[in-house]
Amino acid sequence: MGGQKKSKATGLWPTVKPFVNGGASERELVVLKMRKRKEKAGYNLLFSCFASEMGIKAKKAMKKNLKKASSQLVASARKTEAADFLPLEGGPGRKLPEQKPIEDKATVLYIGRIPHGFYEKEMEGFFTQFGKVKRLRIARNKKTGKSKHFGFIEFMSPEVAKIVADCMHNQLLFEHLLQVHLIPPEHVHPKLWRGFNYRYKPVDSVQIECKRQNKERTLKEHKKLVEKIIKRDLKRQKKIETAGVEYECPEIVGSIQPAPKKIKFDDE
């Protein structure tokens, strides 16, 4: 044991063969442990020197790759945080619930350029071939009750409404191109279906004019009316005279009304 020496090339202790005959004493075991530790230290020193001399470029490349990877990870983490977390004042952010895509639940359709004669009964009979009609309304004039050539229709299911919009848009009907569009539920006016079953009664303008002409007038109203008639008649006579036509217009009967007599009662 005492005769062994370090090698000049490596500076390490030579390996020791295990004792075959008689085993080893405690002193020899301690010496063996010390030699093993020195050998490990020598190998580590050689490896570090080799890496420092031969792998400088590789180290630089590795550092660059690590920096790029870390920056990409930070950017992706920020994006996910912005998308999945809601910052709160005075506390950590909480994860937002996953929002499902909004389903198309539009059941109301706008119908424009409705031709004359294609009204409530006709429309209901036509559109029931696609599906069940819930409500139907045509915009009408409140005074005359005539159609304004646009209206709204509601179906029970959104699938049927979508099929109707796809099939009937720009459909030629009585020389009119129907305009059919889906209305999103948030854009439907809350008063759209108010009084949709009401049927407008057309106003009889002839009857109204007859009542206006035949109403009972006071003396002042009658006098004013007669003055207007005489004024128009004088204008007509002047036009006839300027045209060189000799014609005497007859007098208007009832133009002069006698003044009401004042009755005096004798005092008894």
Short mmCIF file of C-alpha atoms in Angstrom, two decimals:
data_model
loop_
_atom_site.label_atom_id
_atom_site.label_comp_id
_atom_site.label_asym_id
_atom_site.label_seq_id
_atom_site.Cartn_x
_atom_site.Cartn_y
_atom_site.Cartn_z
CA MET A 1 0.00 0.00 0.00
CA GLY A 2 2.77 2.41 0.91
CA GLY A 3 4.69 1.73 -2.36
CA GLN A 4 2.02 3.04 -4.77
CA LYS A 5 2.52 6.48 -6.35
CA LYS A 6 0.42 8.95 -8.41
CA SER A 7 0.81 8.85 -12.19
CA LYS A 8 2.43 11.93 -13.73
CA ALA A 9 0.05 12.00 -16.75
CA THR A 10 -3.25 12.16 -14.91
CA GLY A 11 -2.26 12.96 -11.33
CA LEU A 12 -4.59 10.22 -10.06
CA TRP A 13 -4.07 7.27 -7.79
CA PRO A 14 -4.02 3.87 -9.49
CA THR A 15 -6.93 1.55 -8.91
CA VAL A 16 -6.52 -0.88 -6.04
CA LYS A 17 -7.33 -4.54 -6.47
CA PRO A 18 -9.48 -6.09 -3.76
CA PHE A 19 -7.73 -8.28 -1.22
CA VAL A 20 -8.28 -11.92 -1.94
CA ASN A 21 -6.53 -13.60 1.01
CA GLY A 22 -7.26 -12.56 4.53
CA GLY A 23 -9.57 -9.47 3.82
CA ALA A 24 -8.63 -5.81 4.52
CA SER A 25 -8.03 -3.96 7.78
CA GLU A 26 -9.85 -0.75 8.80
CA ARG A 27 -6.84 1.39 7.90
CA GLU A 28 -6.72 -0.04 4.38
CA LEU A 29 -10.48 0.59 3.88
CA VAL A 30 -10.07 4.26 4.87
CA VAL A 31 -7.19 4.63 2.41
CA LEU A 32 -9.33 3.10 -0.37
CA LYS A 33 -12.18 5.56 0.29
CA MET A 34 -9.78 8.51 0.15
CA ARG A 35 -8.37 7.30 -3.18
CA LYS A 36 -11.87 6.96 -4.71
CA ARG A 37 -12.78 10.50 -3.68
CA LYS A 38 -9.59 11.89 -5.23
CA GLU A 39 -10.28 9.99 -8.47
CA LYS A 40 -13.79 11.48 -8.73
CA ALA A 41 -12.49 14.99 -8.12
CA GLY A 42 -9.86 14.52 -10.84
CA TYR A 43 -12.40 13.32 -13.43
CA ASN A 44 -14.71 16.28 -12.68
CA LEU A 45 -11.80 18.71 -13.08
CA LEU A 46 -10.80 17.20 -16.43
CA PHE A 47 -14.43 17.32 -17.71
CA SER A 48 -14.88 20.97 -16.70
CA CYS A 49 -11.61 21.98 -18.42
CA PHE A 50 -12.58 20.11 -21.62
CA ALA A 51 -16.05 21.74 -21.66
CA SER A 52 -14.60 25.21 -21.05
CA GLU A 53 -12.08 24.86 -23.91
CA MET A 54 -14.14 22.99 -26.56
CA GLY A 55 -17.83 23.98 -25.92
CA ILE A 56 -17.89 27.81 -25.73
CA LYS A 57 -19.75 28.17 -29.04
CA ALA A 58 -22.17 25.42 -28.12
CA LYS A 59 -22.86 27.13 -24.80
CA LYS A 60 -23.61 30.45 -26.52
CA ALA A 61 -25.97 28.74 -28.97
CA MET A 62 -27.73 26.97 -26.12
CA LYS A 63 -28.16 30.27 -24.24
CA LYS A 64 -29.71 31.93 -27.30
CA ASN A 65 -32.11 29.04 -27.81
CA LEU A 66 -33.09 29.12 -24.16
CA LYS A 67 -33.76 32.89 -24.31
CA LYS A 68 -35.97 32.49 -27.40
CA ALA A 69 -37.91 29.63 -25.85
CA SER A 70 -38.42 31.55 -22.60
CA SER A 71 -39.65 34.68 -24.43
CA GLN A 72 -42.12 32.59 -26.45
CA LEU A 73 -43.39 30.90 -23.32
CA VAL A 74 -43.87 34.26 -21.56
CA ALA A 75 -45.79 35.69 -24.55
CA SER A 76 -48.07 32.66 -24.77
CA ALA A 77 -48.65 32.74 -21.02
CA ARG A 78 -49.63 36.43 -21.22
CA LYS A 79 -52.08 35.72 -24.03
CA THR A 80 -53.71 32.90 -22.12
CA GLU A 81 -53.89 35.05 -18.98
CA ALA A 82 -55.52 37.89 -20.91
CA ALA A 83 -58.04 35.49 -22.41
CA ASP A 84 -58.75 33.30 -19.38
CA PHE A 85 -58.32 35.62 -16.42
CA LEU A 86 -60.15 38.74 -15.29
CA PRO A 87 -58.01 41.08 -13.12
CA LEU A 88 -59.73 42.16 -9.93
CA GLU A 89 -58.91 45.18 -7.77
CA GLY A 90 -57.13 44.20 -4.58
CA GLY A 91 -56.91 40.50 -5.38
CA PRO A 92 -55.67 37.89 -7.82
CA GLY A 93 -57.34 37.29 -11.17
CA ARG A 94 -59.94 34.59 -11.50
CA LYS A 95 -60.45 32.26 -14.43
CA LEU A 96 -63.35 33.17 -16.69
CA PRO A 97 -65.90 30.48 -17.54
CA GLU A 98 -65.71 29.12 -21.04
CA GLN A 99 -68.30 30.82 -23.25
CA LYS A 100 -70.16 28.59 -25.63
CA PRO A 101 -70.85 29.91 -29.14
CA ILE A 102 -74.20 31.71 -29.34
CA GLU A 103 -76.77 29.59 -31.11
CA ASP A 104 -78.87 31.09 -33.87
CA LYS A 105 -82.32 31.38 -32.24
CA ALA A 106 -83.86 33.95 -34.59
CA THR A 107 -87.48 33.07 -35.41
CA VAL A 108 -88.74 36.46 -36.68
CA LEU A 109 -88.49 37.34 -40.38
CA TYR A 110 -88.81 40.67 -42.15
CA ILE A 111 -90.65 40.45 -45.48
CA GLY A 112 -90.42 43.41 -47.86
CA ARG A 113 -91.84 44.31 -51.30
CA ILE A 114 -95.07 42.40 -50.65
CA PRO A 115 -97.27 42.55 -53.79
CA HIS A 116 -100.90 43.70 -53.85
CA GLY A 117 -103.24 40.85 -52.91
CA PHE A 118 -100.64 38.88 -50.92
CA TYR A 119 -102.08 39.67 -47.50
CA GLU A 120 -102.52 37.96 -44.11
CA LYS A 121 -104.65 34.99 -45.17
CA GLU A 122 -102.66 34.38 -48.35
CA MET A 123 -99.32 34.69 -46.54
CA GLU A 124 -100.37 32.37 -43.73
CA GLY A 125 -101.59 29.77 -46.22
CA PHE A 126 -98.36 30.02 -48.21
CA PHE A 127 -95.83 29.94 -45.35
CA THR A 128 -97.49 27.10 -43.42
CA GLN A 129 -96.00 24.71 -46.00
CA PHE A 130 -92.58 25.35 -44.37
CA GLY A 131 -93.70 25.00 -40.75
CA LYS A 132 -96.05 26.27 -38.06
CA VAL A 133 -96.56 30.05 -38.14
CA LYS A 134 -96.78 31.62 -34.69
CA ARG A 135 -97.60 35.26 -35.55
CA LEU A 136 -98.00 37.34 -38.69
CA ARG A 137 -98.32 41.06 -39.21
CA ILE A 138 -98.49 43.35 -42.26
CA ALA A 139 -97.86 47.06 -41.77
CA ARG A 140 -100.96 49.04 -42.75
CA ASN A 141 -102.04 52.68 -42.92
CA LYS A 142 -104.14 53.48 -39.85
CA LYS A 143 -106.43 55.82 -41.77
CA THR A 144 -107.09 53.89 -44.96
CA GLY A 145 -106.13 50.36 -43.86
CA LYS A 146 -104.07 49.86 -47.03
CA SER A 147 -100.91 47.75 -46.98
CA LYS A 148 -97.48 49.39 -46.73
CA HIS A 149 -95.97 46.42 -48.62
CA PHE A 150 -93.83 45.10 -45.77
CA GLY A 151 -94.49 42.92 -42.75
CA PHE A 152 -93.17 40.44 -40.19
CA ILE A 153 -93.71 36.73 -39.62
CA GLU A 154 -92.67 34.52 -36.69
CA PHE A 155 -92.20 30.74 -36.80
CA MET A 156 -92.16 28.27 -33.93
CA SER A 157 -88.64 26.93 -34.66
CA PRO A 158 -85.49 28.83 -35.72
CA GLU A 159 -84.54 26.09 -38.21
CA VAL A 160 -87.73 26.69 -40.21
CA ALA A 161 -87.17 30.45 -40.14
CA LYS A 162 -83.66 30.02 -41.54
CA ILE A 163 -84.92 27.74 -44.32
CA VAL A 164 -87.62 30.28 -45.27
CA ALA A 165 -85.06 33.11 -45.37
CA ASP A 166 -82.75 31.08 -47.62
CA CYS A 167 -85.51 29.88 -49.96
CA MET A 168 -87.75 32.94 -50.30
CA HIS A 169 -85.21 35.78 -50.48
CA ASN A 170 -85.29 37.44 -53.94
CA GLN A 171 -88.15 35.15 -54.97
CA LEU A 172 -90.19 36.63 -57.85
CA LEU A 173 -93.87 36.92 -56.91
CA PHE A 174 -96.35 38.97 -58.99
CA GLU A 175 -93.48 40.96 -60.53
CA HIS A 176 -92.06 41.73 -57.06
CA LEU A 177 -88.77 40.38 -55.67
CA LEU A 178 -89.52 39.42 -52.07
CA GLN A 179 -86.94 40.59 -49.53
CA VAL A 180 -86.78 38.11 -46.62
CA HIS A 181 -84.28 38.62 -43.78
CA LEU A 182 -83.81 37.09 -40.33
CA ILE A 183 -84.07 39.51 -37.40
CA PRO A 184 -81.83 38.70 -34.38
CA PRO A 185 -83.77 38.32 -31.10
CA GLU A 186 -82.01 41.35 -29.55
CA HIS A 187 -83.17 43.59 -32.45
CA VAL A 188 -86.87 42.65 -32.26
CA HIS A 189 -88.87 45.64 -31.01
CA PRO A 190 -90.85 44.84 -27.83
CA LYS A 191 -94.01 46.44 -29.30
CA LEU A 192 -93.75 44.67 -32.64
CA TRP A 193 -96.53 42.16 -31.96
CA ARG A 194 -98.86 44.52 -30.11
CA GLY A 195 -102.27 44.29 -31.79
CA PHE A 196 -101.06 42.01 -34.57
CA ASN A 197 -104.55 40.40 -34.76
CA TYR A 198 -106.28 43.77 -35.25
CA ARG A 199 -107.93 44.19 -38.65
CA TYR A 200 -108.14 47.79 -39.85
CA LYS A 201 -111.51 48.96 -41.17
CA PRO A 202 -111.06 51.24 -44.19
CA VAL A 203 -112.45 54.73 -43.70
CA ASP A 204 -115.40 55.60 -45.98
CA SER A 205 -114.33 59.01 -47.29
CA VAL A 206 -117.57 59.48 -49.31
CA GLN A 207 -119.70 59.15 -46.20
CA ILE A 208 -117.49 61.57 -44.30
CA GLU A 209 -117.73 64.16 -47.09
CA CYS A 210 -121.52 63.83 -47.25
CA LYS A 211 -121.78 64.49 -43.53
CA ARG A 212 -119.55 67.53 -43.84
CA GLN A 213 -121.61 69.01 -46.69
CA ASN A 214 -125.03 68.28 -45.20
CA LYS A 215 -124.41 69.46 -41.68
CA GLU A 216 -126.62 72.19 -40.23
CA ARG A 217 -124.99 75.64 -40.34
CA THR A 218 -125.59 78.80 -38.38
CA LEU A 219 -126.40 82.14 -40.04
CA LYS A 220 -122.77 83.25 -39.90
CA GLU A 221 -121.53 80.01 -41.47
CA HIS A 222 -124.22 80.22 -44.21
CA LYS A 223 -123.34 83.85 -45.00
CA LYS A 224 -119.65 82.99 -45.27
CA LEU A 225 -120.42 80.09 -47.61
CA VAL A 226 -122.61 82.27 -49.89
CA GLU A 227 -119.91 84.96 -50.10
CA LYS A 228 -117.39 82.41 -51.33
CA ILE A 229 -119.83 81.12 -53.98
CA ILE A 230 -120.57 84.66 -55.28
CA LYS A 231 -116.86 85.47 -55.41
CA ARG A 232 -116.14 82.41 -57.54
CA ASP A 233 -119.10 83.26 -59.81
CA LEU A 234 -117.82 86.81 -60.44
CA LYS A 235 -114.42 85.46 -61.45
CA ARG A 236 -116.09 83.09 -63.89
CA GLN A 237 -118.14 85.97 -65.45
CA LYS A 238 -114.98 88.07 -65.98
CA LYS A 239 -113.27 85.18 -67.77
CA ILE A 240 -116.29 84.82 -70.08
CA GLU A 241 -116.28 88.57 -70.90
CA THR A 242 -112.55 88.60 -71.68
CA ALA A 243 -113.07 85.64 -74.01
CA GLY A 244 -115.64 87.75 -75.98
CA VAL A 245 -118.62 85.57 -75.22
CA GLU A 246 -121.94 87.32 -74.61
CA TYR A 247 -123.60 85.43 -71.81
CA GLU A 248 -125.60 86.50 -68.83
CA CYS A 249 -125.08 84.28 -65.80
CA PRO A 250 -128.24 83.59 -63.81
CA GLU A 251 -128.49 84.94 -60.31
CA ILE A 252 -127.79 82.59 -57.44
CA VAL A 253 -130.98 81.77 -55.60
CA GLY A 254 -130.86 82.15 -51.85
CA SER A 255 -127.86 84.44 -51.89
CA ILE A 256 -129.79 87.17 -50.03
CA GLN A 257 -131.37 86.18 -46.78
CA PRO A 258 -133.84 88.53 -45.05
CA ALA A 259 -132.65 89.88 -41.76
CA PRO A 260 -134.51 88.50 -38.77
CA LYS A 261 -137.33 90.76 -37.64
CA LYS A 262 -137.18 92.23 -34.20
CA ILE A 263 -140.41 91.74 -32.33
CA LYS A 264 -141.30 94.35 -29.74
CA PHE A 265 -143.57 93.48 -26.87
CA ASP A 266 -145.68 96.21 -25.30
CA ASP A 267 -145.16 96.65 -21.61
CA GLU A 268 -148.30 95.89 -19.74
#
